[in-house]
PDB file of C-alpha atoms in Angstrom:
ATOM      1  CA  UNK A   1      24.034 -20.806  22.728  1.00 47.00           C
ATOM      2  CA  UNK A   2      22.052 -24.055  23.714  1.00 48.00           C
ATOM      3  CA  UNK A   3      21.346 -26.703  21.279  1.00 48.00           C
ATOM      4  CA  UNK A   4      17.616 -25.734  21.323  1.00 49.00           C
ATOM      5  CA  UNK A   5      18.767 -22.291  20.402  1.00 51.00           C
ATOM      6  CA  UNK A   6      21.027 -23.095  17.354  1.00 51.00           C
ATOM      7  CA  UNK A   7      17.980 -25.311  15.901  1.00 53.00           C
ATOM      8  CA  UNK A   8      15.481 -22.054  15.897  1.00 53.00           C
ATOM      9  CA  UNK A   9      17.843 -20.369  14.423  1.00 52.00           C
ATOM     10  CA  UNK A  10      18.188 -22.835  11.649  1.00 55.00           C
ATOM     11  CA  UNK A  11      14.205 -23.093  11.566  1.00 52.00           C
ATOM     12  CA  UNK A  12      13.959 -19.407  10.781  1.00 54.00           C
ATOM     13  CA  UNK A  13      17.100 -19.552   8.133  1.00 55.00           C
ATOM     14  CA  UNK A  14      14.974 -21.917   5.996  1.00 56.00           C
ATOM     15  CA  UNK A  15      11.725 -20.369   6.804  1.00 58.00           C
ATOM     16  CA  UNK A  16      13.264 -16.558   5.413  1.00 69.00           C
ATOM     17  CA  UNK A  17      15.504 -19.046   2.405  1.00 76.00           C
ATOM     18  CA  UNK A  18      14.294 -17.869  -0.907  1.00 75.00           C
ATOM     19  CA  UNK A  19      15.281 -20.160  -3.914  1.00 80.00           C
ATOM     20  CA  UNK A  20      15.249 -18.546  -7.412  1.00 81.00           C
ATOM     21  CA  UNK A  21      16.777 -18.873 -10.790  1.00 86.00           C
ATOM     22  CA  UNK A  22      17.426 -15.906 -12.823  1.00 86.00           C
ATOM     23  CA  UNK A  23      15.815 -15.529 -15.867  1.00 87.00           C
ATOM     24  CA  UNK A  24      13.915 -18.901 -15.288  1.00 87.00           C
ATOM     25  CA  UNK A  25      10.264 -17.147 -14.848  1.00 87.00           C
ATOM     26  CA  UNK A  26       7.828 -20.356 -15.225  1.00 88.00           C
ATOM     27  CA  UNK A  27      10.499 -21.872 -11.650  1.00 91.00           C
ATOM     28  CA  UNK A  28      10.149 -18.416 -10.019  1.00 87.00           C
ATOM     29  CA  UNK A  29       6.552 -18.062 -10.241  1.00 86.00           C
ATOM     30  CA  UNK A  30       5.942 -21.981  -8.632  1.00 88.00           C
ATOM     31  CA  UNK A  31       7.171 -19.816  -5.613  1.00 87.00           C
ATOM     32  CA  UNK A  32       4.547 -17.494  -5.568  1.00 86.00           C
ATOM     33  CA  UNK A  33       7.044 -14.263  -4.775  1.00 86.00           C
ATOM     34  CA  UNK A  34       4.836 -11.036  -4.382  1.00 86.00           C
ATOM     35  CA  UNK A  35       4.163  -8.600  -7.765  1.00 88.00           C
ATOM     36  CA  UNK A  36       6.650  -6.078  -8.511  1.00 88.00           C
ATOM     37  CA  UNK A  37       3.493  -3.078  -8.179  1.00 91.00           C
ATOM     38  CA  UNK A  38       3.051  -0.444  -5.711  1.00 90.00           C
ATOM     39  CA  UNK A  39       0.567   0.708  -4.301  1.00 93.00           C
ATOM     40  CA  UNK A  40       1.028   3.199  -1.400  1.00 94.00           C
ATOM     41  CA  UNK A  41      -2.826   4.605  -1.975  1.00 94.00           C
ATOM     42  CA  UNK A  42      -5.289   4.369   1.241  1.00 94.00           C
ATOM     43  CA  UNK A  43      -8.651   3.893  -0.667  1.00 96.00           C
ATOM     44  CA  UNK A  44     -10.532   3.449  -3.802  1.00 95.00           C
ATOM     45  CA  UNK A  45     -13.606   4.553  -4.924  1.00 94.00           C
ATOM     46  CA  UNK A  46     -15.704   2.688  -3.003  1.00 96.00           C
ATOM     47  CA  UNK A  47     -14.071   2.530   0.310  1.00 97.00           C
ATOM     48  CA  UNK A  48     -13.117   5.777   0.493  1.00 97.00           C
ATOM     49  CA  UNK A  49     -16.384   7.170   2.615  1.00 97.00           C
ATOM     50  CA  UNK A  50     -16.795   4.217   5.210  1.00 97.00           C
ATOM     51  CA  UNK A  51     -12.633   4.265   5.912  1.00 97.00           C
ATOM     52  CA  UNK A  52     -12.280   7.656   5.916  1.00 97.00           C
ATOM     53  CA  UNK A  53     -15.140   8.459   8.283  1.00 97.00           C
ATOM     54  CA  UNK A  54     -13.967   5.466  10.864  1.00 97.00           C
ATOM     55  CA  UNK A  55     -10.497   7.116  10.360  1.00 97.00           C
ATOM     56  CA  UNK A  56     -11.838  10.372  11.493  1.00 96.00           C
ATOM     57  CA  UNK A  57     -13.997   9.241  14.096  1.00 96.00           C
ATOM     58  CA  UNK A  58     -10.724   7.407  15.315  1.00 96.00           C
ATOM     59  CA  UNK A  59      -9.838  10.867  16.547  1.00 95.00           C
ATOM     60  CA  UNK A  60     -11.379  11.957  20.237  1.00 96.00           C
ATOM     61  CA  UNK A  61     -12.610  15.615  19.195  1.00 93.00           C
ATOM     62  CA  UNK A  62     -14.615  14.083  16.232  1.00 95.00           C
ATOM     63  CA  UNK A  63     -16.148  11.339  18.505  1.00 95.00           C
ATOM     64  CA  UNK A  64     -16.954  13.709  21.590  1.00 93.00           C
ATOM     65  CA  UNK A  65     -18.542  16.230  18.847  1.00 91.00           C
ATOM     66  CA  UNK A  66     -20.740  12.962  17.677  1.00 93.00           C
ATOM     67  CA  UNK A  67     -21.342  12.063  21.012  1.00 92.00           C
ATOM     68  CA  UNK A  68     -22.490  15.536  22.106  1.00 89.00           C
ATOM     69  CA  UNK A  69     -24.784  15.507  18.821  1.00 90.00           C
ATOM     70  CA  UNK A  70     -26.640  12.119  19.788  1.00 90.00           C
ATOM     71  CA  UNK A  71     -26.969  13.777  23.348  1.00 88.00           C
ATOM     72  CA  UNK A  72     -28.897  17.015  21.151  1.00 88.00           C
ATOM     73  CA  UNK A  73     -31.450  15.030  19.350  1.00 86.00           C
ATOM     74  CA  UNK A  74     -32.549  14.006  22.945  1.00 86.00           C
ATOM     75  CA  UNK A  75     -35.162  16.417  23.170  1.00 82.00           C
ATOM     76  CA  UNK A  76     -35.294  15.824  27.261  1.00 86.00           C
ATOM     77  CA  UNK A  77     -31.733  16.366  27.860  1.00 81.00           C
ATOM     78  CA  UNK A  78     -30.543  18.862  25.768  1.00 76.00           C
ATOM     79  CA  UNK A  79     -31.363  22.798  25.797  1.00 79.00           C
ATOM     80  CA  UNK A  80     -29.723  23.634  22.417  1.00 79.00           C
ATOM     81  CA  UNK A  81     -30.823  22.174  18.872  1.00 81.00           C
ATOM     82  CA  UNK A  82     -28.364  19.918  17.230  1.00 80.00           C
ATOM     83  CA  UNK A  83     -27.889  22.258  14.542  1.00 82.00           C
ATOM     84  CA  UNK A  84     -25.538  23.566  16.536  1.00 83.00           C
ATOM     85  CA  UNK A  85     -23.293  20.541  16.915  1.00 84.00           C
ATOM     86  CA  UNK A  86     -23.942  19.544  13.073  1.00 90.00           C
ATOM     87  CA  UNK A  87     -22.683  22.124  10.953  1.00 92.00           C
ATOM     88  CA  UNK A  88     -19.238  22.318  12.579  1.00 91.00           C
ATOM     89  CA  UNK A  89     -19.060  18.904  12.687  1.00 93.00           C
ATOM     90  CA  UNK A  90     -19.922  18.114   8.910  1.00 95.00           C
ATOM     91  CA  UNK A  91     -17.785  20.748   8.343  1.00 96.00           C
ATOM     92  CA  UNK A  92     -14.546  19.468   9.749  1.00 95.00           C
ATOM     93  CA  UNK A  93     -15.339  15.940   8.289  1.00 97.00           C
ATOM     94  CA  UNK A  94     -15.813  17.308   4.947  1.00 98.00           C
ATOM     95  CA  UNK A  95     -12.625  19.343   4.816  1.00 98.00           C
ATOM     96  CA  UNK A  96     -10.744  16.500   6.307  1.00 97.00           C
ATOM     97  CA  UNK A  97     -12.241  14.107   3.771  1.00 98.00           C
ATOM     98  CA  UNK A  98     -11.577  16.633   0.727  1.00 98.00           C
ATOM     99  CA  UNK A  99      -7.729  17.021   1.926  1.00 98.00           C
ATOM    100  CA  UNK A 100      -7.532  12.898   2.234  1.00 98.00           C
ATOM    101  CA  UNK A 101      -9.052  12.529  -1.092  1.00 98.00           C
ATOM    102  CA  UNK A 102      -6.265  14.671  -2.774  1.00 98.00           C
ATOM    103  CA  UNK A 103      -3.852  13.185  -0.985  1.00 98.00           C
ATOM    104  CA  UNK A 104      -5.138   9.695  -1.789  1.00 98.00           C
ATOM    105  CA  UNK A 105      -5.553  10.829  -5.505  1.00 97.00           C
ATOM    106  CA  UNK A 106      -1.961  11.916  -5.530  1.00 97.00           C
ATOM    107  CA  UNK A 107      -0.682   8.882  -4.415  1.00 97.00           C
ATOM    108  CA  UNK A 108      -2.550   6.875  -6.960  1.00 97.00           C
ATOM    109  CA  UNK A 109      -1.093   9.131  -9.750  1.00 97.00           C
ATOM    110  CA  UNK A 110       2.649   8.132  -8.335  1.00 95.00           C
ATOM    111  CA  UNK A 111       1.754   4.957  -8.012  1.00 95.00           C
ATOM    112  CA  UNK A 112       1.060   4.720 -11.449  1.00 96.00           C
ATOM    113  CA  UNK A 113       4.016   6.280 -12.944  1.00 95.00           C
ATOM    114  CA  UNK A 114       6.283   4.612 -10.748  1.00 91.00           C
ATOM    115  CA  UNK A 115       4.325   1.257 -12.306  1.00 93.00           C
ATOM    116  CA  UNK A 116       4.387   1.937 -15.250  1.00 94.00           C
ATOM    117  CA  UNK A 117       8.019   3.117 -15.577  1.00 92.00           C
ATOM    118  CA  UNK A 118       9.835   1.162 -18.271  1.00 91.00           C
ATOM    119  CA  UNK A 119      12.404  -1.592 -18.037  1.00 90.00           C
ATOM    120  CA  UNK A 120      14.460  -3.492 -20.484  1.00 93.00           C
ATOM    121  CA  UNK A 121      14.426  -7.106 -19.560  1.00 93.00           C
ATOM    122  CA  UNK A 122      15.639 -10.092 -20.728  1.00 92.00           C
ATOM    123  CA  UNK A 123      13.219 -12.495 -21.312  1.00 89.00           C
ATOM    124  CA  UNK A 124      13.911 -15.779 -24.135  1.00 87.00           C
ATOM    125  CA  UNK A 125      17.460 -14.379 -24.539  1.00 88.00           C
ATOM    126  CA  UNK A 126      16.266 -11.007 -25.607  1.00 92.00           C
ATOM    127  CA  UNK A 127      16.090  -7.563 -24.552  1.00 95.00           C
ATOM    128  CA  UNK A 128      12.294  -6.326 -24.382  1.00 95.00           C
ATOM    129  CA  UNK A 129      10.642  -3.149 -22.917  1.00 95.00           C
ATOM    130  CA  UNK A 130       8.555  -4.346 -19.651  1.00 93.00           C
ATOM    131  CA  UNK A 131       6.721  -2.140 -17.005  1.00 94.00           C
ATOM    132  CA  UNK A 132       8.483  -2.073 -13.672  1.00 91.00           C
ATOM    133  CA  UNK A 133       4.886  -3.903 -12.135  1.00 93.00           C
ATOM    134  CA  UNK A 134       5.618  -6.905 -14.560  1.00 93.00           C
ATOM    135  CA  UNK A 135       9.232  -6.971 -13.694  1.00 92.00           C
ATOM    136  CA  UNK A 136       9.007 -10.603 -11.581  1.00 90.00           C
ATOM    137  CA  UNK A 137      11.726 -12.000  -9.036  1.00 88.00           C
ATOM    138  CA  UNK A 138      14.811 -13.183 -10.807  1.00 89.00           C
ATOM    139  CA  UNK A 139      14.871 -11.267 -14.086  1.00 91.00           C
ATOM    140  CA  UNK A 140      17.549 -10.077 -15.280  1.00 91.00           C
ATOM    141  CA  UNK A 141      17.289  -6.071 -16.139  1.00 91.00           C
ATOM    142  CA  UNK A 142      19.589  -3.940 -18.543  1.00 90.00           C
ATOM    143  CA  UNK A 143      20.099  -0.605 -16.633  1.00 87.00           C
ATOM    144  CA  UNK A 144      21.297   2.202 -17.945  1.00 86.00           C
ATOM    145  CA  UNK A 145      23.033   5.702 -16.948  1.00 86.00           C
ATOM    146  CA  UNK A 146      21.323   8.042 -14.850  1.00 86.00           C
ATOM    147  CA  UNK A 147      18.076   5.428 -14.892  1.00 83.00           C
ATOM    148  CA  UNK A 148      15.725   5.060 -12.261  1.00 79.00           C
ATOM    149  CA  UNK A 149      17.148   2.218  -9.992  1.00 77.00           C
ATOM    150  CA  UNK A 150      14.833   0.280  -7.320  1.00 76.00           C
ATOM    151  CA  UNK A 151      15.984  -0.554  -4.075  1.00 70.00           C
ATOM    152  CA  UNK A 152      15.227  -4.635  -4.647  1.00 77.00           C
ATOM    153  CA  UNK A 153      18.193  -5.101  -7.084  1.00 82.00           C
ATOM    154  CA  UNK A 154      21.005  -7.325  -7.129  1.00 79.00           C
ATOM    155  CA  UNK A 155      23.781  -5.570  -9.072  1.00 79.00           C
ATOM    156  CA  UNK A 156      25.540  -8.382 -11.176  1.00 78.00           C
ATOM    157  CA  UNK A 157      28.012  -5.898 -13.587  1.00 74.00           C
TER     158      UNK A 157
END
């Protein structure tokens, strides 16, 4: 490997170097790691309609169907009324958007009880009950049998 080589790959060892200190919170946050939550969810309440709809007209069927309903409301061009293009249309888009919206809802409920699973961690030298979306980078965490176990641990003992 050339010279120039070995230095990028140097560069991008101290660019993916993470410095910590375990159970030394106020030093780990000056690093601004990212929060222990999850959130797998899509939308919320108020961006549910716009993204879902540009979701859905991301697909080719929905767009032609919208296409063929601007080219109905052209009284010139088209011979059918664009009631005819409508209802099926709104009617896919509304069953689509009720199954997203359950889904969606779903994974807000998991993403809650996986957050707000609790963990017994060691903060001032003593053992206290935190949920997993406090849990910060370098604590130290008292597991127990059969416990729920992230992937992101470092197992010390």
């Amino acid at each position: 490997m050339s010279f120039f080589g070995m230095d990028c790959v140097r560069k991008k060892e101290r660019e993916l170097e993470r410095k910590l200190r375990a159970n030394d919170r106020e030093y780990n946050l000056s690093f601004k790691y990212a929060t222990n939550a999850i959130k797998t969810s899509k939308y919320n309440f108020f961006t549910f309609l716009p993204l879902n709809l540009f979701e859905q007209f991301q697909r080719i069927a929905n767009a032609y169907f919208m296409f063929l309903l601007v080219l109905q409301v052209i009284p010139q061009i088209s011979s059918l009324s664009w009631f005819t293009t409508v209802v099926p249309l709104v009617l896919v888009l509304s069953v689509t958007a009720a199954k997203d919206a359950t889904d969606d809802i779903n994974r807000h409920r998991s993403d809650n009880q996986v957050n707000n699973r609790k963990a017994e961690v060691l903060i001032d030298r003593k053992l206290r009950s935190e949920k997993w979306m406090n849990v910060q980078v370098g604590d130290i965490i008292k597991l127990e049998n059969n416990q729920f176990v992230t992937a992101d641990l470092l197992l010390l003992s």
